[in-house]
Coordinates of C-alpha atoms in Angstrom, one line a residue:
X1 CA -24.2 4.2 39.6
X2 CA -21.7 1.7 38.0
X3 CA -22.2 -1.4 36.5
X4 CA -20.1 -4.3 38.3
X5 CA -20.9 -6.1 35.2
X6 CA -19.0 -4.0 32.7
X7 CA -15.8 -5.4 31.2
X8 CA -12.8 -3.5 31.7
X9 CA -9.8 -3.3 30.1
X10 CA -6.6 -1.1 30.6
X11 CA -3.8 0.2 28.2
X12 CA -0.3 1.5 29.0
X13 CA 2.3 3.1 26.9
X14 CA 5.6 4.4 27.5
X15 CA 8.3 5.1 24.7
X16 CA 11.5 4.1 24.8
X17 CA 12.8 7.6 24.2
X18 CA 11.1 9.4 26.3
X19 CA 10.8 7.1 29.5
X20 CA 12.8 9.6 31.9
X21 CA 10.0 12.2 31.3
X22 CA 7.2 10.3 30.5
X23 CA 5.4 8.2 33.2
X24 CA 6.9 4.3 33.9
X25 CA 4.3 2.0 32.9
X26 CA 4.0 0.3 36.9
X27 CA 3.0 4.2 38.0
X28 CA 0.5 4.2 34.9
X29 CA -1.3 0.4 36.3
X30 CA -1.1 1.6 39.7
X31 CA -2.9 5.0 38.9
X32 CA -5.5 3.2 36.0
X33 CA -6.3 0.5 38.5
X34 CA -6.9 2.9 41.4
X35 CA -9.5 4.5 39.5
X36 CA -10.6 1.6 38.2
X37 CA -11.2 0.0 41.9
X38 CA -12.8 3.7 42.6
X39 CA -15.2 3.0 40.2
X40 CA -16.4 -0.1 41.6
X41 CA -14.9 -2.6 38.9
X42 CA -12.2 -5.2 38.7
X43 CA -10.0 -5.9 35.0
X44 CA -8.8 -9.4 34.6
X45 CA -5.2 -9.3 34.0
X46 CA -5.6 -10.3 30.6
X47 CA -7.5 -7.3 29.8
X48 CA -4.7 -5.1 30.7
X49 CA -2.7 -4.4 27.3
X50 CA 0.9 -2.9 27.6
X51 CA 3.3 -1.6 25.2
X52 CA 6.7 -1.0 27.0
X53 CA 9.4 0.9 25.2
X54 CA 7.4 1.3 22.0
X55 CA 6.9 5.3 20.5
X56 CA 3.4 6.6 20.5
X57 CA 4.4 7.5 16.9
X58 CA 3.3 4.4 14.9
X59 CA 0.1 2.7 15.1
X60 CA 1.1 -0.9 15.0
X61 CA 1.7 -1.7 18.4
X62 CA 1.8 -5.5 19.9
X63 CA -0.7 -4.1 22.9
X64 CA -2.5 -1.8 21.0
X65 CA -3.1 -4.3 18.0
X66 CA -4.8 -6.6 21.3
X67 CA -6.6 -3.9 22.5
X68 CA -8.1 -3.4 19.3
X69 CA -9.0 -7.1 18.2
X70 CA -11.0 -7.5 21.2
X71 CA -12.7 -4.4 20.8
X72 CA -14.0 -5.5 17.3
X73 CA -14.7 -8.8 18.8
X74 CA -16.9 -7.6 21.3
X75 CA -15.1 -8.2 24.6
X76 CA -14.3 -5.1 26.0
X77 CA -17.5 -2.3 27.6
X78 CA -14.8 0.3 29.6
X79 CA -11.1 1.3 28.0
X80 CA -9.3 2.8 31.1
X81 CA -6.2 5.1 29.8
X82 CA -4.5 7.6 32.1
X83 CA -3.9 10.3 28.9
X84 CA -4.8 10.5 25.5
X85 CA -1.3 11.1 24.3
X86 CA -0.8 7.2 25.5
X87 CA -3.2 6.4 22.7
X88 CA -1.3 7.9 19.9
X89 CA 1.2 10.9 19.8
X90 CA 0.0 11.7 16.7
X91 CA -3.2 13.4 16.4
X92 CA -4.6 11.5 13.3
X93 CA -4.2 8.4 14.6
X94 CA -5.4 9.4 17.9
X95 CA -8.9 10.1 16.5
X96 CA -9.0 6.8 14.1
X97 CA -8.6 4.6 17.5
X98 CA -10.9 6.7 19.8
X99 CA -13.8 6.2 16.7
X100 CA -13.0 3.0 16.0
X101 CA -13.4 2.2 19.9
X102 CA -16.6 3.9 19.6
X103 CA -17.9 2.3 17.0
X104 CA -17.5 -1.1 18.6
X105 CA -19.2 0.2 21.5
X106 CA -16.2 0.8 24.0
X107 CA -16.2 3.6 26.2
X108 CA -12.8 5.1 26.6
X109 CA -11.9 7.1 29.9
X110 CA -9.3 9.0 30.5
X111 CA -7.8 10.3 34.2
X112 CA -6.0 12.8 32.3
X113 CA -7.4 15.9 30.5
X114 CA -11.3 13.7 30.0
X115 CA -13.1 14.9 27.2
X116 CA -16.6 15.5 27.5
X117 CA -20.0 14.9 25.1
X118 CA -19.5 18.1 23.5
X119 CA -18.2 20.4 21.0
X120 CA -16.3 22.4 23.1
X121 CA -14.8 19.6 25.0
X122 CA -13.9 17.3 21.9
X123 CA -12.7 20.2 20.2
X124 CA -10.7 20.1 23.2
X125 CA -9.3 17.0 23.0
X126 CA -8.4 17.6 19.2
X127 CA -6.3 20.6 20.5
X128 CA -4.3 18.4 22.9
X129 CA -3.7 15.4 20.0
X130 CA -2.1 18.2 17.5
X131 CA -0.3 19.8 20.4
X132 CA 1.2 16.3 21.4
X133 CA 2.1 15.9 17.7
X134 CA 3.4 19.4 17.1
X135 CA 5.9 18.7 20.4
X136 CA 7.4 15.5 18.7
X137 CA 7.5 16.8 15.8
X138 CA 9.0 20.1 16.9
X139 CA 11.9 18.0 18.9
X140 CA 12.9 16.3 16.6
X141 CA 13.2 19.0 13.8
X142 CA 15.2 20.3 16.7
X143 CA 18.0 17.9 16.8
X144 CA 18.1 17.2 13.0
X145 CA 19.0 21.1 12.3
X146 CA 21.4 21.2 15.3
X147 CA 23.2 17.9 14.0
X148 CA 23.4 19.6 10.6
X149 CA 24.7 22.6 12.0
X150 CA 27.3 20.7 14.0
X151 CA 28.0 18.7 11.0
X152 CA 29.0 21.5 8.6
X153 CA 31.3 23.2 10.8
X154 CA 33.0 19.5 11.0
X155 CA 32.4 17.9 14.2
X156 CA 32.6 14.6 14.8
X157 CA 30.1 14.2 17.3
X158 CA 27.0 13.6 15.0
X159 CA 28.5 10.3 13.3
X160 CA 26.7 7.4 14.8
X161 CA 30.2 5.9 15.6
X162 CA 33.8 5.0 14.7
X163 CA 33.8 2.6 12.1
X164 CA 36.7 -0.7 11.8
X165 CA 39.9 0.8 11.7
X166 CA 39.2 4.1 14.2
X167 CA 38.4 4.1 17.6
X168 CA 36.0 7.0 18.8
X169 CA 37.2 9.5 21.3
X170 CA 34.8 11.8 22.8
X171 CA 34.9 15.4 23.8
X172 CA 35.5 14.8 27.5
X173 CA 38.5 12.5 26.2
X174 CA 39.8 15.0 23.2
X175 CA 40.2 17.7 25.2
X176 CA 36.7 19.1 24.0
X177 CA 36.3 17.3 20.9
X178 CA 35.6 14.4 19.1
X179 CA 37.7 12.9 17.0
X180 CA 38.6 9.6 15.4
X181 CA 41.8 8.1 16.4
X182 CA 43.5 5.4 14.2
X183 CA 43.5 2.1 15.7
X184 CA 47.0 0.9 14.1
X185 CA 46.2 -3.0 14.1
X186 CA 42.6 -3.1 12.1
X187 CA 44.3 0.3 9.8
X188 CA 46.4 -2.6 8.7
X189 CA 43.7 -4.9 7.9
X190 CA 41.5 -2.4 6.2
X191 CA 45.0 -1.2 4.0
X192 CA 44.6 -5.2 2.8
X193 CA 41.4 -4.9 1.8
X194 CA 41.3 -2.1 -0.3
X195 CA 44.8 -3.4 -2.0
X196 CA 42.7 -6.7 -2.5
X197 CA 39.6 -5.7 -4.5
X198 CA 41.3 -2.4 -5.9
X199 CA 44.8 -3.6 -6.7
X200 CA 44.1 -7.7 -7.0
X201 CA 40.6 -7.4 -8.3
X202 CA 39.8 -10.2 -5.6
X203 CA 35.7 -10.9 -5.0
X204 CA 34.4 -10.1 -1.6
X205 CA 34.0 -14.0 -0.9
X206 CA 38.4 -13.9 -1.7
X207 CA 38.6 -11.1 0.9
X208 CA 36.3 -12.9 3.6
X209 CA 38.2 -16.1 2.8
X210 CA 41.9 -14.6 2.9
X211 CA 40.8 -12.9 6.4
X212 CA 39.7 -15.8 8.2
X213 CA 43.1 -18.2 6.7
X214 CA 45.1 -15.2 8.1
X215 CA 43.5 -15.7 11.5
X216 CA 42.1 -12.1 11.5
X217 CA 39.0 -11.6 14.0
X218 CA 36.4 -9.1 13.2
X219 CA 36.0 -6.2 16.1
X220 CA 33.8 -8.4 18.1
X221 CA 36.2 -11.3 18.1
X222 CA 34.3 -13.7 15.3
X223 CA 36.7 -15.1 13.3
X224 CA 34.3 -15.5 10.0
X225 CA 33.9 -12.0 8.2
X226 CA 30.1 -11.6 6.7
X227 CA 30.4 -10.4 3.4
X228 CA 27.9 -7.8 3.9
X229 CA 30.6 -6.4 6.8
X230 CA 33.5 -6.4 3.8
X231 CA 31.2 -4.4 1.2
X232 CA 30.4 -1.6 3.9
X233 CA 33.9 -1.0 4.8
X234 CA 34.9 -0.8 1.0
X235 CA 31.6 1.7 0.3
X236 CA 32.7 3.9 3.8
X237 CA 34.0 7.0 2.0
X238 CA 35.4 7.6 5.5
X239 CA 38.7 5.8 5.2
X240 CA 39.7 8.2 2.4
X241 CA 39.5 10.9 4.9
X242 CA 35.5 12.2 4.3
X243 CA 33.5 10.7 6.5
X244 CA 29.6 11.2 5.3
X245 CA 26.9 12.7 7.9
X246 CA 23.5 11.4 6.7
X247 CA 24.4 8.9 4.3
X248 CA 21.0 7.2 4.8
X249 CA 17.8 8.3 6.5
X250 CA 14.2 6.4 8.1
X251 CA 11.6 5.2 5.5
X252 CA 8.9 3.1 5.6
X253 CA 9.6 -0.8 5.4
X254 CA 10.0 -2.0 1.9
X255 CA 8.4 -5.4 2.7
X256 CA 5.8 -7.3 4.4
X257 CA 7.2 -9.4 7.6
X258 CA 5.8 -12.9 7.5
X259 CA 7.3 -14.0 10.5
X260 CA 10.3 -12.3 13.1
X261 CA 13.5 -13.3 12.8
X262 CA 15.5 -15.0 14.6
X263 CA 16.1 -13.6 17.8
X264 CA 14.1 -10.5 17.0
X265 CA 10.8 -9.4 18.3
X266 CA 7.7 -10.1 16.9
X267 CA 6.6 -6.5 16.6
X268 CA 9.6 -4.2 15.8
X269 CA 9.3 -1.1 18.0
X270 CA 9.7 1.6 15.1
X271 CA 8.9 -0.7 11.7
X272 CA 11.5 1.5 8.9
X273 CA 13.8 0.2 6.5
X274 CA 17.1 2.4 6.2
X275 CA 17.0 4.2 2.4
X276 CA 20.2 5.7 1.1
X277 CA 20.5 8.8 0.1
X278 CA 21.9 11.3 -2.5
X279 CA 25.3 12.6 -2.3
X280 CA 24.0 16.3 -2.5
X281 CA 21.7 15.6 1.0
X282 CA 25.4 14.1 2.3
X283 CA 27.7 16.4 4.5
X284 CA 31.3 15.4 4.7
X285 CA 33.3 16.1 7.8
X286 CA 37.4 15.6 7.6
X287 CA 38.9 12.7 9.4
X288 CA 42.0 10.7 9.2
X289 CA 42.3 9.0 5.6
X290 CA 43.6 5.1 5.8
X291 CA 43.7 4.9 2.0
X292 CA 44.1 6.8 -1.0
X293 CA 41.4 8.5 -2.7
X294 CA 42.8 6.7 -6.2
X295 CA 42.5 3.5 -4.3
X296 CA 39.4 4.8 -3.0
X297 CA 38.1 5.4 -6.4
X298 CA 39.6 1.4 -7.8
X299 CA 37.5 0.1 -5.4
X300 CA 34.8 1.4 -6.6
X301 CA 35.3 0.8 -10.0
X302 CA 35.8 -2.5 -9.9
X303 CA 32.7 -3.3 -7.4
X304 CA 30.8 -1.7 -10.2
X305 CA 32.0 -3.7 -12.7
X306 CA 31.9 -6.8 -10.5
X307 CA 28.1 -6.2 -10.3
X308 CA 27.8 -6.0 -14.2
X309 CA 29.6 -8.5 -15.3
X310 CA 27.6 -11.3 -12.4
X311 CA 26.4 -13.8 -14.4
X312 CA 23.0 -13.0 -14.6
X313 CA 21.2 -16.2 -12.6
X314 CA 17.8 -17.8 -13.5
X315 CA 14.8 -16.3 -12.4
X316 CA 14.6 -16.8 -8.7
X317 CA 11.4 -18.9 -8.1
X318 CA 8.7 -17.7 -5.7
X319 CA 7.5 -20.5 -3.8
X320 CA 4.1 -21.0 -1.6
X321 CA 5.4 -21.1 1.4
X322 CA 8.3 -18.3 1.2
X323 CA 9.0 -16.4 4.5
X324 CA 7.1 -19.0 6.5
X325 CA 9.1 -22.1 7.0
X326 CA 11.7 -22.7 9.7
X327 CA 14.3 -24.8 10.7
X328 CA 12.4 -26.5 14.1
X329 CA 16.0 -27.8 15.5
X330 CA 18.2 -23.7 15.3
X331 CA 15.2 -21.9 14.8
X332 CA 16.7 -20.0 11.3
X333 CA 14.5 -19.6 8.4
X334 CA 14.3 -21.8 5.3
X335 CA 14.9 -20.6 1.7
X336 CA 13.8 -22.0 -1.7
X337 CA 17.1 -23.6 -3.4
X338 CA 16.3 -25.1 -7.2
X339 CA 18.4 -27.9 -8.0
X340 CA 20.7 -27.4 -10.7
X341 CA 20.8 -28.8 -14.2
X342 CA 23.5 -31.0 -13.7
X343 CA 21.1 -32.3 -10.5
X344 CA 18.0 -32.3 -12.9
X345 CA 19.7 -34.6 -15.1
X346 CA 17.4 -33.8 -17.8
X347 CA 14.4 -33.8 -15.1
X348 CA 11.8 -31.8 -14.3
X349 CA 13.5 -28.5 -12.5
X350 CA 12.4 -28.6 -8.9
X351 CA 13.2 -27.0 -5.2
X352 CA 14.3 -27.5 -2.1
X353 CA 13.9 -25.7 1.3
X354 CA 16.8 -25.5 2.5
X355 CA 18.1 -23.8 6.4
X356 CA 20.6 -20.7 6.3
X357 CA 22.2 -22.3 9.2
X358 CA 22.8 -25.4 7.2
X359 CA 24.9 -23.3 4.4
X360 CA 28.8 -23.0 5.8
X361 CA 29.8 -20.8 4.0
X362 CA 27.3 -18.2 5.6
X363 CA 29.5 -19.3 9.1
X364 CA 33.2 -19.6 8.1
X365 CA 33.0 -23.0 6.7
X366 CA 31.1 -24.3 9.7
X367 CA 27.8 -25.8 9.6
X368 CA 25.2 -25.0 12.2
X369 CA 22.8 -27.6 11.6
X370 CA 22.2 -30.6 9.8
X371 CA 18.4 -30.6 9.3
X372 CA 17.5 -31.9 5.7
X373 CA 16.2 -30.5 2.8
X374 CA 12.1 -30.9 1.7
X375 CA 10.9 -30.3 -1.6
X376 CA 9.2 -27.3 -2.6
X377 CA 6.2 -29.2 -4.5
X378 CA 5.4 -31.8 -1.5
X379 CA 5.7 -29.1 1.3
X380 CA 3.6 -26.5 -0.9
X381 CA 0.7 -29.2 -1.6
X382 CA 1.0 -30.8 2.1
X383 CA 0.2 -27.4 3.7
X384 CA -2.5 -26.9 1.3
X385 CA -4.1 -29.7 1.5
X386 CA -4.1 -29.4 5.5
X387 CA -5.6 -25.4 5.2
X388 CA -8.5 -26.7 2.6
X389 CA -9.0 -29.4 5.2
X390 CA -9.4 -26.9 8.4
X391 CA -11.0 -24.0 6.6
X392 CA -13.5 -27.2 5.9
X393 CA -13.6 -28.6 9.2
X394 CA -13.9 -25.6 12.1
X395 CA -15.3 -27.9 13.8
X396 CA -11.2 -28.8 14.5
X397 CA -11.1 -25.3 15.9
X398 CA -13.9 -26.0 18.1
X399 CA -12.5 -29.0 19.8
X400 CA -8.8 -27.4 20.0
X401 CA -10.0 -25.0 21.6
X402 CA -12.4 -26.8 24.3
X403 CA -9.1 -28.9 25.1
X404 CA -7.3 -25.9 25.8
X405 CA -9.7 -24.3 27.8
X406 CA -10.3 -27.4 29.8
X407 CA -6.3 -27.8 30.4
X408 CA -6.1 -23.9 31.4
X409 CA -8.8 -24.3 33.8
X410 CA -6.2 -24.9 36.7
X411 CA -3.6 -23.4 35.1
X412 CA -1.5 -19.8 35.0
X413 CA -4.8 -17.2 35.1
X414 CA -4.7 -18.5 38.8
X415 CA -1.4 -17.9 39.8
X416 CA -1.0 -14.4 37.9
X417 CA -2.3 -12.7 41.3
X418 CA -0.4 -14.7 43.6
X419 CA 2.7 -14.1 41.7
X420 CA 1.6 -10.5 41.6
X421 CA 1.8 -9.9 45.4
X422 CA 4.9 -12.1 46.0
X423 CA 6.6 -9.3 43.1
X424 CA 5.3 -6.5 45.2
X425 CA 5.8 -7.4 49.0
X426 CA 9.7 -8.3 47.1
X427 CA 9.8 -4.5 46.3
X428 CA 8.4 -3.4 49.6
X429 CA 11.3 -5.6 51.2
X430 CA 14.0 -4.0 49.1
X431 CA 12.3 -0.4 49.7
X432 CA 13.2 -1.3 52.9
X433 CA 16.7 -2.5 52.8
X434 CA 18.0 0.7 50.9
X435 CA 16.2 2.8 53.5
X436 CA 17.9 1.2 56.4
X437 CA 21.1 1.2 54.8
X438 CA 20.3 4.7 54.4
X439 CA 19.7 5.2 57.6
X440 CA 23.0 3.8 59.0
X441 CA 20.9 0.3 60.6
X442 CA 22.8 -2.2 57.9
X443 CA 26.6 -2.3 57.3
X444 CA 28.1 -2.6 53.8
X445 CA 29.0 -6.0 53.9
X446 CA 25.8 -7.2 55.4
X447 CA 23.4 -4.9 52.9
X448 CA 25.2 -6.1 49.5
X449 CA 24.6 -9.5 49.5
X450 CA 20.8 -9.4 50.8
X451 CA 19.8 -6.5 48.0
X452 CA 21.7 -8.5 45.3
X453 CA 19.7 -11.8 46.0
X454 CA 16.7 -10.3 46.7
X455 CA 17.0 -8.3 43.4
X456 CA 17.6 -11.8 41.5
X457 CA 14.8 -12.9 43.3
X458 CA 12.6 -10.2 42.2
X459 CA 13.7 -10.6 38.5
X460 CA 13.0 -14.4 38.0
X461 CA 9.6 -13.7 39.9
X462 CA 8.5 -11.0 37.5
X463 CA 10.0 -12.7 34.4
X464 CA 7.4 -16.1 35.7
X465 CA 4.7 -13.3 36.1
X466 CA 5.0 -12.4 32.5
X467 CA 5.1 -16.0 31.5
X468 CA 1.9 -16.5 33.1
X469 CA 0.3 -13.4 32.1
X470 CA 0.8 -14.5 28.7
X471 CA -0.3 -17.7 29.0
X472 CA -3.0 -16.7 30.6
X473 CA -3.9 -14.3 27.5
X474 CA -4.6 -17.2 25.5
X475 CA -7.8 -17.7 27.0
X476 CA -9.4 -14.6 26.1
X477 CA -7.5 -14.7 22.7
X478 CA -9.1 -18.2 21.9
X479 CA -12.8 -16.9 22.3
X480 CA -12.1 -15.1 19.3
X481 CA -11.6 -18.3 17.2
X482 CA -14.9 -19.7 17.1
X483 CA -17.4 -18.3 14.5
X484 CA -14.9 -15.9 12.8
X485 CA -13.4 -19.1 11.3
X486 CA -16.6 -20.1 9.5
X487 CA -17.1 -16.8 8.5
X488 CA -14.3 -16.7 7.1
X489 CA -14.6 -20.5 5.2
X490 CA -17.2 -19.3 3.9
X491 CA -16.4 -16.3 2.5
X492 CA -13.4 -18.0 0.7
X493 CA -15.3 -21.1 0.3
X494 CA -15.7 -20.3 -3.5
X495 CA -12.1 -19.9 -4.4
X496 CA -11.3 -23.1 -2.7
X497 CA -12.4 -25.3 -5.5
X498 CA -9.8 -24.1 -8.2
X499 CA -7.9 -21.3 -7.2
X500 CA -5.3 -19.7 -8.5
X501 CA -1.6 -19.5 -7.4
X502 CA -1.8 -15.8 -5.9
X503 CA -5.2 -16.2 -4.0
X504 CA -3.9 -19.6 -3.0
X505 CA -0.8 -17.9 -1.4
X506 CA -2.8 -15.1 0.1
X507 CA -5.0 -17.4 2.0
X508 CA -1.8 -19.5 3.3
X509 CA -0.1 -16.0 4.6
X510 CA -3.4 -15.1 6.3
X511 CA -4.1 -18.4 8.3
X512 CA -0.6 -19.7 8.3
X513 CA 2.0 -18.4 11.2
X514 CA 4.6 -20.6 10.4
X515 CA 5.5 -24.0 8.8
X516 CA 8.2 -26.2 11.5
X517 CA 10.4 -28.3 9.7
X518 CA 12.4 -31.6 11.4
X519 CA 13.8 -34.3 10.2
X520 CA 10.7 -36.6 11.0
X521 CA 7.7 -34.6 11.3
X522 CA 6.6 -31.1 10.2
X523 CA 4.6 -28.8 12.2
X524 CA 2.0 -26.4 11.0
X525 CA 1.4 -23.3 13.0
X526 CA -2.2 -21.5 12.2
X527 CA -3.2 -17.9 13.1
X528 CA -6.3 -17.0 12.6
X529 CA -7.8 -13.3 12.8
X530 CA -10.7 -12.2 13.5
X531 CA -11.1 -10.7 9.6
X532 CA -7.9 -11.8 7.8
X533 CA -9.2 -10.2 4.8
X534 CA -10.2 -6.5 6.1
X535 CA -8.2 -3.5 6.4
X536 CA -8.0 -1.4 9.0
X537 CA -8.9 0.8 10.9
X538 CA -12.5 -1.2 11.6
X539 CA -10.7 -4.9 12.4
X540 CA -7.2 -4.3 12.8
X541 CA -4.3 -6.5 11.3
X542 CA -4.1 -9.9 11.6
X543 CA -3.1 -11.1 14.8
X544 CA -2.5 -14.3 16.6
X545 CA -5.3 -16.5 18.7
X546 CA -2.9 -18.7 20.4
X547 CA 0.8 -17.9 21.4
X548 CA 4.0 -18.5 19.6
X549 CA 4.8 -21.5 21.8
X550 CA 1.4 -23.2 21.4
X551 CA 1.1 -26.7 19.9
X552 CA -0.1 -26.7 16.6
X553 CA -3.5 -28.0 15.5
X554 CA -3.3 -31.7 15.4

């Protein structure tokens, strides 16, 4: 007999690669929640955790990290997953979360392939984790060899894509293979370039700056070159006629992210840096040559010896707050500048942080914004003196959070199932309209312009759903605040007295989200986990307890 008391929760997965095999993540809810509704039980909507479009291969997962933080919070009795494979595609990891679910007392069920209480059956289960793992794994071994194997006989086909100068031409367009064809207008361009650095000895900045006074447009129409765009096409050994297969490869990320950049997801769907390799692990394939291999080899020389002879600069300072301030008016991050000693005017040295979008030169002489500068020192000791203050005071916690609750009490958690059946009575109606234009009952002209509304429709409903799904996830995320706080005050209560510079910035990157700047007031965003000091597997990482558009603590 079930419990109608029991709190449920559901997880969905799909990959991003694999979503025209794998099942869509609306048939995985509609399966989960049958069973669920079988069983006698209901799940909140905030208790269902999805990752969309993210591989089964990693284990940091925005859903999966949510899933996880509740669990060792104490929220969650029932875990309701269609296959095990959703968990984790790798068979290590697969095990860590199902025992870490256990030990925080979850019960996991799965409608596929259930294990069972004993040896046999988790033995089982083991099977079907390293046979998931061995299938990836297997795939893509796969289509690396049969890349390399296309690559040494010369084809074309495995480079990602034609770079400036070359336009790509596939094997349904080439007569049955790929090529690169010489586009004669950016040829020209590139010819400059080289002849500039190699010939001229000119700086990438000279090139970037000669471009734009020319009036040449990159490929996508900017007419500001990035000098990072300038010192790949002078390092593409392509454009002497040897284009390289495999000239880098996927590694693990080189640093900690503080904060997503701008206009980039919180949680990157495969976290890997790009790592260059050697020139033996490199396979070149013959193309069209736009330069020299003399010139080629200038080039290089001289970038070489440009990076040798740079004046080498003053230690760059590491400041508090690095990663973790942003410009609050175009939403780029803030870097530490130090004045320089014609500034200082005998002085002190000191800092500013300064927005990227405020540096023209980084835009073709154009500014972006025109937020002002704040000095390292008085930001780093403001923030400070505001995190010894909460860590202090929970009791700040306590009341932010009663004001929230009290404000969410009429709020999106009550229109997330009425916006839920206006999304799927939408899709019945357009079910409908293809089948009766199907069927011969609607013309052309009178079935266009009713399935192309009614599919706008459906978008901006199911975008407000989301909206109010998450917003309604900050209620349940909230109840993690209280009491984990003070455990964690007091835990660093010791240090707070006189601490050092490095355990002061480690407690600013645990609590601290990010640090708003404007022009008249400065806005510090907290997070706060539910163990910012533990490692996982038994807490998870450190996650967020309000959302990203939240008012800060006051």
């Amino acid at each position: 007999m079930h419990n109608p008391n029991l709190r449920v929760a559901i997880y969905a997965r799909v990959s991003g690669e694999s979503q025209a095999k794998e099942d869509t993540i609306a048939s995985q809810l509609e399966v989960v929640t049958q069973r669920v509704a079988d069983d006698g039980l209901e799940c909140d909507p905030e208790s269902c955790f999805v990752d969309d479009g993210v591989s089964g291969s990693i284990l940091v997962r925005p859903g999966l990290e949510q899933l996880r933080d509740q669990a060792a919070a104490g929220a969650i009795d029932r875990l309701y997953v269609l296959d095990p494979d959703r968990l984790s595609r790798k068979y290590a990891y697969n095990v860590l979360i199902i025992e870490e679910l256990d030990h925080c007392g979850v019960e996991v069920v799965f409608l596929r392939n259930p294990p069972g209480h004993g040896p046999e059956e988790n033995l089982l289960l083991q099977v079907q984790g390293m046979i998931a793992e061995y299938e990836r794994a297997k795939i893509m071994e796969r289509c690396r060899r049969g890349k390399q194997h296309a690559a040494r006989h010369g084809s074309v086909n495995v480079l990602s894509g034609a770079p400036y100068g070359y336009r790509y031409v596939g094997k349904h367009d080439g007569d049955g293979e790929a090529r690169y064809q010489i586009v004669a207008e950016e040829a020209r361009v590139v010819r400059k370039i080289f002849g500039w650095v190699g010939q001229e000895r000119c700086s990438i900045g000279e090139v970037c700056r000669r471009l734009k006074d020319e009036g040449v447009t990159t490929r996508t129409g900017k007419s500001a070159w990035d000098r990072s765009t300038v010192w790949l096409i002078l390092k593409n050994p392509a454009y002497k006629g040897t284009a390289a297969y495999g000239k880098t490869r996927s590694g693990p990320p080189k640093r900690l992210r503080l904060r997503p950049q701008r206009g980039r997801p919180e949680h990157p769907r495969r976290p890997a840096s790009r790592v260059d390799t050697s020139l033996e692990d490199q396979i070149l394939i013959d193309v069209p040559g736009l330069v020299s291999e003399d010139l080629f080899g200038a080039v290089q020389d001289q970038l070489e010896e440009n990076r040798q002879r740079r004046r080498d600069r003053p230690g760059v300072g590491c400041y508090l707050l690095q990663g973790l301030v942003v410009c609050q008016r175009c939403g780029y991050g803030c870097y530490g500048k130090p004045t320089s000693r014609t500034s200082a005017k005998g002085k002190v040295p000191y800092a500013y942080y300064r927005c990227t979008g405020s540096d023209a030169y980084r835009f073709g002489g154009q500014r972006l914004c025109w937020n002002k500068q704040v000095r390292t020192d008085v930001l780093d000791a403001a923030v400070w003196d505001d995190v010894r203050q909460l860590l202090s005071e929970p009791d700040r916690v306590r009341a932010e959070y009663e004001r929230r609750l009290q404000a969410a009490e009429s709020g999106p958690s009550h229109e997330v199932e009425h916006l839920d059946k206006q999304v799927k009575n939408l899709k019945k109606m357009i079910a409908r309209l293809i089948d009766a234009y199907s069927d011969g009952l609607l013309d052309k002209s009178d079935f266009e312009p009713r399935i192309l509304a009614a599919r706008e429709r459906l978008g901006k409903l199911e975008h407000e759903c989301r909206q109010r799904i998450s917003e309604a996830s900050q209620e349940a995320e909230l109840r993690l605040v209280i009491g984990q706080l003070e455990e964690f005050a007091r835990r660093v209560s010791q240090e707070l007295q006189e601490p050092d510079w490095d355990t002061r910035r480690e407690i600013v990157r645990a609590l601290v989200k990010k640090v708003e700047i404007d022009e008249q007031e400065i806005r510090i965003v907290y997070r706060v986990s539910p163990s910012p000091f533990e490692g996982r597997p038994q807490h998870g990482s450190l996650q967020h307890c309000w959302g990203r558009d939240d008012r800060p603590l006051g």
